[in-house]
Amino acid sequence: MTFLLGSVFVVTILHTWRNLAGLVLQAGGADAVFLGEQARLRIRLESRGRLYQAVALGWPAGELQRVDVPAGGTCEVEVSLPSERRGWLKPGRLRIESRFPLGLLVAWSWVDLQLAALVYPRPVEGDLPHAVGMDDEDEGSRAQGQGVDDYQGLRNWQPGDSRRRLHWKAFSRGQGLLVKEFSALVGQEPLLDLDSLDGDLEARLSRLCHWVVELSARQQPFALRLSELTIGPDAGADHRSRCLRELALFGQQEQG
């Protein structure tokens, strides 16, 4: 019995190792996501001969994805990772392992496919950014810059709202922090200017991200200004993608 079990153990070692040997892996790309969404990184597996069974791959922080690769064929899998910050998500080396055939032993390897996914800021709703020059005291006045229309009313202050739009009279009457709300000016090209917003950087980028998505959905031309960089005015999918990319990488050294 001892000899039999020992033989099974040796054979299992060989089969487990063989179930990874010669398997070809390639990076398949990844679609950009918004902060908080699951990034899905595609990986292509190719067999140039035999069948590979119960191969698992992924990263220690997530659940391993199991797949069978047909003999002489290919398959593509998506491995998910949570996005925790904007910019490039680079998970590093991928773990690939096999417990085939009995699940008693594991053979593994680490592969660097240089996988990366771009993470946009999390869109946060807020008023359309206004150009400098609004009359803070006249609730019915119109801004002299782009991106605003008629006065709509008051609403509660939210992180990222400009202090220039605070209704100080209401605050002095003990009504709390309220901001003046304006509707978008139809037919004009709003300027989404980072410097026109108050708050921390991430809150401002999230506000701009929301309006890039919203105005693009309306097919309305707009311009985006990030410090010394101005994009547009323009519209369309390419303009949307470039603006979101610049928001994702603003203040970071672009890599990947």
PDB file of C-alpha atoms in Angstrom:
ATOM      1  CA  MET A   1       0.000   0.000   0.000  1.00  0.00           C
ATOM      2  CA  THR A   2       2.842   2.376   0.872  1.00  0.00           C
ATOM      3  CA  PHE A   3       4.481   1.679  -2.479  1.00  0.00           C
ATOM      4  CA  LEU A   4       1.182   2.275  -4.289  1.00  0.00           C
ATOM      5  CA  LEU A   5       0.566   5.578  -2.535  1.00  0.00           C
ATOM      6  CA  GLY A   6       4.124   6.660  -3.215  1.00  0.00           C
ATOM      7  CA  SER A   7       3.705   5.849  -6.893  1.00  0.00           C
ATOM      8  CA  VAL A   8       0.464   7.822  -7.048  1.00  0.00           C
ATOM      9  CA  PHE A   9       2.210  10.760  -5.378  1.00  0.00           C
ATOM     10  CA  VAL A  10       5.053  10.753  -7.908  1.00  0.00           C
ATOM     11  CA  VAL A  11       2.663  10.466 -10.857  1.00  0.00           C
ATOM     12  CA  THR A  12       0.550  13.297  -9.440  1.00  0.00           C
ATOM     13  CA  ILE A  13       3.622  15.533  -9.194  1.00  0.00           C
ATOM     14  CA  LEU A  14       4.417  14.927 -12.856  1.00  0.00           C
ATOM     15  CA  HIS A  15       0.856  15.508 -14.051  1.00  0.00           C
ATOM     16  CA  THR A  16       0.455  18.660 -11.971  1.00  0.00           C
ATOM     17  CA  TRP A  17       3.667  20.147 -13.332  1.00  0.00           C
ATOM     18  CA  ARG A  18       2.864  19.022 -16.876  1.00  0.00           C
ATOM     19  CA  ASN A  19      -0.487  20.791 -16.723  1.00  0.00           C
ATOM     20  CA  LEU A  20       1.328  24.138 -16.816  1.00  0.00           C
ATOM     21  CA  ALA A  21       4.390  23.364 -18.919  1.00  0.00           C
ATOM     22  CA  GLY A  22       4.222  24.924 -22.379  1.00  0.00           C
ATOM     23  CA  LEU A  23       1.105  27.002 -21.771  1.00  0.00           C
ATOM     24  CA  VAL A  24       1.352  30.407 -23.497  1.00  0.00           C
ATOM     25  CA  LEU A  25      -0.107  33.547 -21.876  1.00  0.00           C
ATOM     26  CA  GLN A  26      -0.597  36.960 -23.501  1.00  0.00           C
ATOM     27  CA  ALA A  27      -2.035  40.245 -22.268  1.00  0.00           C
ATOM     28  CA  GLY A  28      -5.411  40.967 -23.832  1.00  0.00           C
ATOM     29  CA  GLY A  29      -5.924  44.553 -22.692  1.00  0.00           C
ATOM     30  CA  ALA A  30      -8.518  46.116 -20.418  1.00  0.00           C
ATOM     31  CA  ASP A  31     -11.288  48.680 -20.763  1.00  0.00           C
ATOM     32  CA  ALA A  32     -11.093  51.841 -18.688  1.00  0.00           C
ATOM     33  CA  VAL A  33     -13.338  51.993 -15.615  1.00  0.00           C
ATOM     34  CA  PHE A  34     -14.498  54.609 -13.146  1.00  0.00           C
ATOM     35  CA  LEU A  35     -13.097  54.614  -9.636  1.00  0.00           C
ATOM     36  CA  GLY A  36     -14.945  52.078  -7.500  1.00  0.00           C
ATOM     37  CA  GLU A  37     -15.799  49.770 -10.390  1.00  0.00           C
ATOM     38  CA  GLN A  38     -14.219  46.388 -10.995  1.00  0.00           C
ATOM     39  CA  ALA A  39     -11.404  46.513 -13.528  1.00  0.00           C
ATOM     40  CA  ARG A  40     -11.525  43.545 -15.893  1.00  0.00           C
ATOM     41  CA  LEU A  41      -8.177  42.582 -17.344  1.00  0.00           C
ATOM     42  CA  ARG A  42      -8.235  40.193 -20.274  1.00  0.00           C
ATOM     43  CA  ILE A  43      -5.722  37.372 -20.579  1.00  0.00           C
ATOM     44  CA  ARG A  44      -5.324  35.089 -23.579  1.00  0.00           C
ATOM     45  CA  LEU A  45      -4.217  31.501 -22.995  1.00  0.00           C
ATOM     46  CA  GLU A  46      -2.964  29.345 -25.848  1.00  0.00           C
ATOM     47  CA  SER A  47      -2.239  25.632 -26.061  1.00  0.00           C
ATOM     48  CA  ARG A  48       0.072  24.519 -28.828  1.00  0.00           C
ATOM     49  CA  GLY A  49      -0.604  20.875 -28.250  1.00  0.00           C
ATOM     50  CA  ARG A  50      -2.415  19.142 -25.431  1.00  0.00           C
ATOM     51  CA  LEU A  51      -5.391  19.936 -23.254  1.00  0.00           C
ATOM     52  CA  TYR A  52      -4.810  21.994 -20.120  1.00  0.00           C
ATOM     53  CA  GLN A  53      -7.378  21.382 -17.395  1.00  0.00           C
ATOM     54  CA  ALA A  54      -8.352  23.329 -14.270  1.00  0.00           C
ATOM     55  CA  VAL A  55      -5.767  26.075 -14.698  1.00  0.00           C
ATOM     56  CA  ALA A  56      -6.273  28.962 -12.257  1.00  0.00           C
ATOM     57  CA  LEU A  57      -4.892  32.470 -12.571  1.00  0.00           C
ATOM     58  CA  GLY A  58      -5.203  35.798 -10.802  1.00  0.00           C
ATOM     59  CA  TRP A  59      -3.720  37.841  -7.979  1.00  0.00           C
ATOM     60  CA  PRO A  60      -3.560  37.100  -4.256  1.00  0.00           C
ATOM     61  CA  ALA A  61      -5.866  40.054  -3.526  1.00  0.00           C
ATOM     62  CA  GLY A  62      -8.661  38.568  -5.626  1.00  0.00           C
ATOM     63  CA  GLU A  63     -10.280  35.272  -6.448  1.00  0.00           C
ATOM     64  CA  LEU A  64      -8.461  33.060  -8.929  1.00  0.00           C
ATOM     65  CA  GLN A  65     -10.199  32.477 -12.264  1.00  0.00           C
ATOM     66  CA  ARG A  66     -10.302  28.827 -13.334  1.00  0.00           C
ATOM     67  CA  VAL A  67     -10.301  27.782 -16.964  1.00  0.00           C
ATOM     68  CA  ASP A  68      -9.729  24.809 -19.252  1.00  0.00           C
ATOM     69  CA  VAL A  69      -7.652  25.428 -22.380  1.00  0.00           C
ATOM     70  CA  PRO A  70      -8.570  23.158 -25.309  1.00  0.00           C
ATOM     71  CA  ALA A  71      -5.848  21.160 -27.032  1.00  0.00           C
ATOM     72  CA  GLY A  72      -4.355  23.215 -29.839  1.00  0.00           C
ATOM     73  CA  GLY A  73      -6.746  26.070 -29.092  1.00  0.00           C
ATOM     74  CA  THR A  74      -7.038  29.349 -27.260  1.00  0.00           C
ATOM     75  CA  CYS A  75      -9.334  30.952 -24.743  1.00  0.00           C
ATOM     76  CA  GLU A  76      -9.640  34.385 -23.175  1.00  0.00           C
ATOM     77  CA  VAL A  77     -10.529  35.049 -19.564  1.00  0.00           C
ATOM     78  CA  GLU A  78     -11.264  38.210 -17.615  1.00  0.00           C
ATOM     79  CA  VAL A  79      -9.738  38.589 -14.188  1.00  0.00           C
ATOM     80  CA  SER A  80     -11.345  41.241 -11.987  1.00  0.00           C
ATOM     81  CA  LEU A  81      -9.685  43.585  -9.532  1.00  0.00           C
ATOM     82  CA  PRO A  82     -11.209  46.453  -7.527  1.00  0.00           C
ATOM     83  CA  SER A  83     -10.135  49.957  -8.533  1.00  0.00           C
ATOM     84  CA  GLU A  84      -9.033  51.878  -5.458  1.00  0.00           C
ATOM     85  CA  ARG A  85      -7.492  55.037  -6.936  1.00  0.00           C
ATOM     86  CA  ARG A  86      -7.556  56.897 -10.226  1.00  0.00           C
ATOM     87  CA  GLY A  87      -4.749  56.559 -12.730  1.00  0.00           C
ATOM     88  CA  TRP A  88      -3.112  53.409 -13.959  1.00  0.00           C
ATOM     89  CA  LEU A  89      -4.055  50.221 -12.153  1.00  0.00           C
ATOM     90  CA  LYS A  90      -1.029  47.933 -12.483  1.00  0.00           C
ATOM     91  CA  PRO A  91      -1.530  44.733 -10.507  1.00  0.00           C
ATOM     92  CA  GLY A  92       1.952  43.371 -11.178  1.00  0.00           C
ATOM     93  CA  ARG A  93       2.875  39.736 -11.657  1.00  0.00           C
ATOM     94  CA  LEU A  94       0.080  37.265 -12.312  1.00  0.00           C
ATOM     95  CA  ARG A  95      -0.061  33.959 -10.458  1.00  0.00           C
ATOM     96  CA  ILE A  96      -0.957  30.903 -12.517  1.00  0.00           C
ATOM     97  CA  GLU A  97      -1.393  27.548 -10.840  1.00  0.00           C
ATOM     98  CA  SER A  98      -2.675  24.023 -11.329  1.00  0.00           C
ATOM     99  CA  ARG A  99      -3.942  21.443  -8.857  1.00  0.00           C
ATOM    100  CA  PHE A 100      -4.785  18.939 -11.563  1.00  0.00           C
ATOM    101  CA  PRO A 101      -5.447  16.023 -11.442  1.00  0.00           C
ATOM    102  CA  LEU A 102      -6.225  15.148  -7.805  1.00  0.00           C
ATOM    103  CA  GLY A 103      -6.094  18.531  -6.082  1.00  0.00           C
ATOM    104  CA  LEU A 104      -3.467  17.218  -3.657  1.00  0.00           C
ATOM    105  CA  LEU A 105      -0.539  19.226  -4.982  1.00  0.00           C
ATOM    106  CA  VAL A 106      -0.167  22.651  -6.524  1.00  0.00           C
ATOM    107  CA  ALA A 107       2.275  23.802  -9.178  1.00  0.00           C
ATOM    108  CA  TRP A 108       2.492  27.539  -9.785  1.00  0.00           C
ATOM    109  CA  SER A 109       4.413  30.245 -11.548  1.00  0.00           C
ATOM    110  CA  TRP A 110       4.477  34.049 -11.618  1.00  0.00           C
ATOM    111  CA  VAL A 111       4.164  35.799 -14.978  1.00  0.00           C
ATOM    112  CA  ASP A 112       4.623  39.510 -15.677  1.00  0.00           C
ATOM    113  CA  LEU A 113       2.327  40.407 -18.572  1.00  0.00           C
ATOM    114  CA  GLN A 114       2.546  44.150 -17.807  1.00  0.00           C
ATOM    115  CA  LEU A 115      -1.220  44.301 -17.475  1.00  0.00           C
ATOM    116  CA  ALA A 116      -2.756  47.709 -16.821  1.00  0.00           C
ATOM    117  CA  ALA A 117      -6.177  49.334 -16.719  1.00  0.00           C
ATOM    118  CA  LEU A 118      -6.932  53.044 -16.705  1.00  0.00           C
ATOM    119  CA  VAL A 119      -9.134  54.235 -13.828  1.00  0.00           C
ATOM    120  CA  TYR A 120     -11.107  57.445 -14.298  1.00  0.00           C
ATOM    121  CA  PRO A 121     -12.173  59.577 -11.321  1.00  0.00           C
ATOM    122  CA  ARG A 122     -15.445  58.632  -9.674  1.00  0.00           C
ATOM    123  CA  PRO A 123     -18.187  60.835 -11.224  1.00  0.00           C
ATOM    124  CA  VAL A 124     -19.872  62.976  -8.576  1.00  0.00           C
ATOM    125  CA  GLU A 125     -22.929  65.019  -9.461  1.00  0.00           C
ATOM    126  CA  GLY A 126     -22.781  68.742  -8.983  1.00  0.00           C
ATOM    127  CA  ASP A 127     -23.525  72.003 -10.721  1.00  0.00           C
ATOM    128  CA  LEU A 128     -21.918  72.812 -14.018  1.00  0.00           C
ATOM    129  CA  PRO A 129     -18.699  74.727 -13.226  1.00  0.00           C
ATOM    130  CA  HIS A 130     -19.091  78.452 -13.776  1.00  0.00           C
ATOM    131  CA  ALA A 131     -16.625  80.874 -15.219  1.00  0.00           C
ATOM    132  CA  VAL A 132     -15.211  83.522 -12.915  1.00  0.00           C
ATOM    133  CA  GLY A 133     -17.168  86.753 -12.995  1.00  0.00           C
ATOM    134  CA  MET A 134     -20.591  85.807 -11.599  1.00  0.00           C
ATOM    135  CA  ASP A 135     -22.237  88.499  -9.481  1.00  0.00           C
ATOM    136  CA  ASP A 136     -22.498  86.845  -6.090  1.00  0.00           C
ATOM    137  CA  GLU A 137     -25.123  89.223  -4.803  1.00  0.00           C
ATOM    138  CA  ASP A 138     -27.589  89.268  -7.697  1.00  0.00           C
ATOM    139  CA  GLU A 139     -29.411  85.941  -7.711  1.00  0.00           C
ATOM    140  CA  GLY A 140     -31.030  86.660 -11.053  1.00  0.00           C
ATOM    141  CA  SER A 141     -27.932  87.746 -12.886  1.00  0.00           C
ATOM    142  CA  ARG A 142     -26.257  85.769 -15.608  1.00  0.00           C
ATOM    143  CA  ALA A 143     -22.593  84.861 -15.624  1.00  0.00           C
ATOM    144  CA  GLN A 144     -20.372  86.645 -18.075  1.00  0.00           C
ATOM    145  CA  GLY A 145     -18.484  83.455 -18.879  1.00  0.00           C
ATOM    146  CA  GLN A 146     -19.438  80.154 -20.461  1.00  0.00           C
ATOM    147  CA  GLY A 147     -21.469  77.341 -19.046  1.00  0.00           C
ATOM    148  CA  VAL A 148     -24.356  78.985 -17.164  1.00  0.00           C
ATOM    149  CA  ASP A 149     -27.890  80.151 -17.788  1.00  0.00           C
ATOM    150  CA  ASP A 150     -30.765  81.445 -15.693  1.00  0.00           C
ATOM    151  CA  TYR A 151     -30.878  81.314 -11.945  1.00  0.00           C
ATOM    152  CA  GLN A 152     -32.814  78.225 -10.842  1.00  0.00           C
ATOM    153  CA  GLY A 153     -32.887  78.452  -7.056  1.00  0.00           C
ATOM    154  CA  LEU A 154     -30.978  77.308  -3.991  1.00  0.00           C
ATOM    155  CA  ARG A 155     -29.823  73.911  -2.843  1.00  0.00           C
ATOM    156  CA  ASN A 156     -27.695  72.546  -0.019  1.00  0.00           C
ATOM    157  CA  TRP A 157     -23.935  72.927  -0.315  1.00  0.00           C
ATOM    158  CA  GLN A 158     -21.983  69.832  -1.420  1.00  0.00           C
ATOM    159  CA  PRO A 159     -18.247  69.121  -1.309  1.00  0.00           C
ATOM    160  CA  GLY A 160     -16.655  70.569  -4.438  1.00  0.00           C
ATOM    161  CA  ASP A 161     -19.077  73.502  -4.796  1.00  0.00           C
ATOM    162  CA  SER A 162     -17.397  76.844  -5.399  1.00  0.00           C
ATOM    163  CA  ARG A 163     -17.435  79.340  -2.540  1.00  0.00           C
ATOM    164  CA  ARG A 164     -18.236  82.016  -5.101  1.00  0.00           C
ATOM    165  CA  ARG A 165     -21.732  80.553  -5.378  1.00  0.00           C
ATOM    166  CA  LEU A 166     -22.520  80.408  -1.673  1.00  0.00           C
ATOM    167  CA  HIS A 167     -25.615  82.356  -0.649  1.00  0.00           C
ATOM    168  CA  TRP A 168     -24.113  84.334   2.203  1.00  0.00           C
ATOM    169  CA  LYS A 169     -27.339  86.146   3.026  1.00  0.00           C
ATOM    170  CA  ALA A 170     -29.067  82.837   3.716  1.00  0.00           C
ATOM    171  CA  PHE A 171     -26.112  81.754   5.832  1.00  0.00           C
ATOM    172  CA  SER A 172     -26.283  84.954   7.874  1.00  0.00           C
ATOM    173  CA  ARG A 173     -29.974  84.253   8.510  1.00  0.00           C
ATOM    174  CA  GLY A 174     -29.070  80.865   9.981  1.00  0.00           C
ATOM    175  CA  GLN A 175     -30.353  78.833   7.021  1.00  0.00           C
ATOM    176  CA  GLY A 176     -27.124  76.904   6.629  1.00  0.00           C
ATOM    177  CA  LEU A 177     -24.796  76.672   3.654  1.00  0.00           C
ATOM    178  CA  LEU A 178     -26.777  77.060   0.435  1.00  0.00           C
ATOM    179  CA  VAL A 179     -25.498  77.535  -3.100  1.00  0.00           C
ATOM    180  CA  LYS A 180     -27.114  79.205  -6.075  1.00  0.00           C
ATOM    181  CA  GLU A 181     -28.067  76.820  -8.861  1.00  0.00           C
ATOM    182  CA  PHE A 182     -28.046  77.704 -12.541  1.00  0.00           C
ATOM    183  CA  SER A 183     -29.060  75.684 -15.584  1.00  0.00           C
ATOM    184  CA  ALA A 184     -26.721  75.031 -18.482  1.00  0.00           C
ATOM    185  CA  LEU A 185     -26.755  77.534 -21.301  1.00  0.00           C
ATOM    186  CA  VAL A 186     -28.233  75.732 -24.294  1.00  0.00           C
ATOM    187  CA  GLY A 187     -26.351  76.112 -27.566  1.00  0.00           C
ATOM    188  CA  GLN A 188     -23.093  77.351 -26.028  1.00  0.00           C
ATOM    189  CA  GLU A 189     -19.899  75.524 -25.206  1.00  0.00           C
ATOM    190  CA  PRO A 190     -19.289  75.183 -21.465  1.00  0.00           C
ATOM    191  CA  LEU A 191     -15.760  75.510 -20.175  1.00  0.00           C
ATOM    192  CA  LEU A 192     -15.048  72.909 -17.499  1.00  0.00           C
ATOM    193  CA  ASP A 193     -12.277  74.619 -15.571  1.00  0.00           C
ATOM    194  CA  LEU A 194     -10.604  72.846 -12.672  1.00  0.00           C
ATOM    195  CA  ASP A 195      -9.507  76.138 -11.126  1.00  0.00           C
ATOM    196  CA  SER A 196     -13.095  77.422 -11.011  1.00  0.00           C
ATOM    197  CA  LEU A 197     -14.010  74.804  -8.390  1.00  0.00           C
ATOM    198  CA  ASP A 198     -13.275  74.752  -4.686  1.00  0.00           C
ATOM    199  CA  GLY A 199     -12.438  71.706  -2.618  1.00  0.00           C
ATOM    200  CA  ASP A 200      -9.713  69.113  -2.658  1.00  0.00           C
ATOM    201  CA  LEU A 201      -8.294  67.917  -5.945  1.00  0.00           C
ATOM    202  CA  GLU A 202     -10.104  64.572  -6.067  1.00  0.00           C
ATOM    203  CA  ALA A 203     -13.492  66.180  -5.384  1.00  0.00           C
ATOM    204  CA  ARG A 204     -12.947  68.696  -8.184  1.00  0.00           C
ATOM    205  CA  LEU A 205     -11.808  66.039 -10.641  1.00  0.00           C
ATOM    206  CA  SER A 206     -14.881  63.964  -9.786  1.00  0.00           C
ATOM    207  CA  ARG A 207     -17.148  66.928 -10.506  1.00  0.00           C
ATOM    208  CA  LEU A 208     -15.470  67.523 -13.851  1.00  0.00           C
ATOM    209  CA  CYS A 209     -15.673  63.819 -14.651  1.00  0.00           C
ATOM    210  CA  HIS A 210     -19.431  63.886 -14.112  1.00  0.00           C
ATOM    211  CA  TRP A 211     -19.856  66.773 -16.508  1.00  0.00           C
ATOM    212  CA  VAL A 212     -17.607  65.266 -19.161  1.00  0.00           C
ATOM    213  CA  VAL A 213     -19.850  62.195 -19.131  1.00  0.00           C
ATOM    214  CA  GLU A 214     -23.075  64.225 -18.948  1.00  0.00           C
ATOM    215  CA  LEU A 215     -22.259  66.691 -21.724  1.00  0.00           C
ATOM    216  CA  SER A 216     -20.917  63.907 -23.932  1.00  0.00           C
ATOM    217  CA  ALA A 217     -24.194  62.028 -23.502  1.00  0.00           C
ATOM    218  CA  ARG A 218     -26.009  65.178 -24.653  1.00  0.00           C
ATOM    219  CA  GLN A 219     -23.605  65.460 -27.612  1.00  0.00           C
ATOM    220  CA  GLN A 220     -22.919  69.030 -26.504  1.00  0.00           C
ATOM    221  CA  PRO A 221     -19.497  70.495 -27.332  1.00  0.00           C
ATOM    222  CA  PHE A 222     -17.443  71.606 -24.346  1.00  0.00           C
ATOM    223  CA  ALA A 223     -13.897  72.476 -23.367  1.00  0.00           C
ATOM    224  CA  LEU A 224     -11.872  71.139 -20.462  1.00  0.00           C
ATOM    225  CA  ARG A 225      -9.168  73.153 -18.737  1.00  0.00           C
ATOM    226  CA  LEU A 226      -6.746  71.474 -16.350  1.00  0.00           C
ATOM    227  CA  SER A 227      -4.186  73.982 -15.151  1.00  0.00           C
ATOM    228  CA  GLU A 228      -2.265  74.969 -18.304  1.00  0.00           C
ATOM    229  CA  LEU A 229      -3.877  72.307 -20.521  1.00  0.00           C
ATOM    230  CA  THR A 230      -7.025  73.172 -22.488  1.00  0.00           C
ATOM    231  CA  ILE A 231      -8.839  70.563 -24.581  1.00  0.00           C
ATOM    232  CA  GLY A 232     -11.505  71.580 -27.078  1.00  0.00           C
ATOM    233  CA  PRO A 233     -14.126  72.804 -27.370  1.00  0.00           C
ATOM    234  CA  ASP A 234     -15.198  69.648 -29.146  1.00  0.00           C
ATOM    235  CA  ALA A 235     -17.649  66.755 -28.896  1.00  0.00           C
ATOM    236  CA  GLY A 236     -17.783  63.062 -29.691  1.00  0.00           C
ATOM    237  CA  ALA A 237     -16.347  59.808 -28.391  1.00  0.00           C
ATOM    238  CA  ASP A 238     -12.701  60.729 -29.006  1.00  0.00           C
ATOM    239  CA  HIS A 239     -13.079  64.031 -27.157  1.00  0.00           C
ATOM    240  CA  ARG A 240     -14.789  62.253 -24.259  1.00  0.00           C
ATOM    241  CA  SER A 241     -12.042  59.629 -24.061  1.00  0.00           C
ATOM    242  CA  ARG A 242      -9.241  62.187 -24.130  1.00  0.00           C
ATOM    243  CA  CYS A 243     -10.856  64.331 -21.432  1.00  0.00           C
ATOM    244  CA  LEU A 244     -11.463  61.348 -19.158  1.00  0.00           C
ATOM    245  CA  ARG A 245      -7.902  60.161 -19.689  1.00  0.00           C
ATOM    246  CA  GLU A 246      -6.487  63.558 -18.753  1.00  0.00           C
ATOM    247  CA  LEU A 247      -8.675  63.628 -15.643  1.00  0.00           C
ATOM    248  CA  ALA A 248      -7.473  60.155 -14.683  1.00  0.00           C
ATOM    249  CA  LEU A 249      -3.803  61.041 -15.058  1.00  0.00           C
ATOM    250  CA  PHE A 250      -3.840  64.649 -13.872  1.00  0.00           C
ATOM    251  CA  GLY A 251      -1.016  65.288 -11.436  1.00  0.00           C
ATOM    252  CA  GLN A 252       0.498  61.864 -12.052  1.00  0.00           C
ATOM    253  CA  GLN A 253       3.414  60.789 -14.133  1.00  0.00           C
ATOM    254  CA  GLU A 254       1.827  59.059 -17.109  1.00  0.00           C
ATOM    255  CA  GLN A 255       2.978  55.518 -17.560  1.00  0.00           C
ATOM    256  CA  GLY A 256       1.677  52.565 -19.475  1.00  0.00           C
TER     257      GLY A 256
END
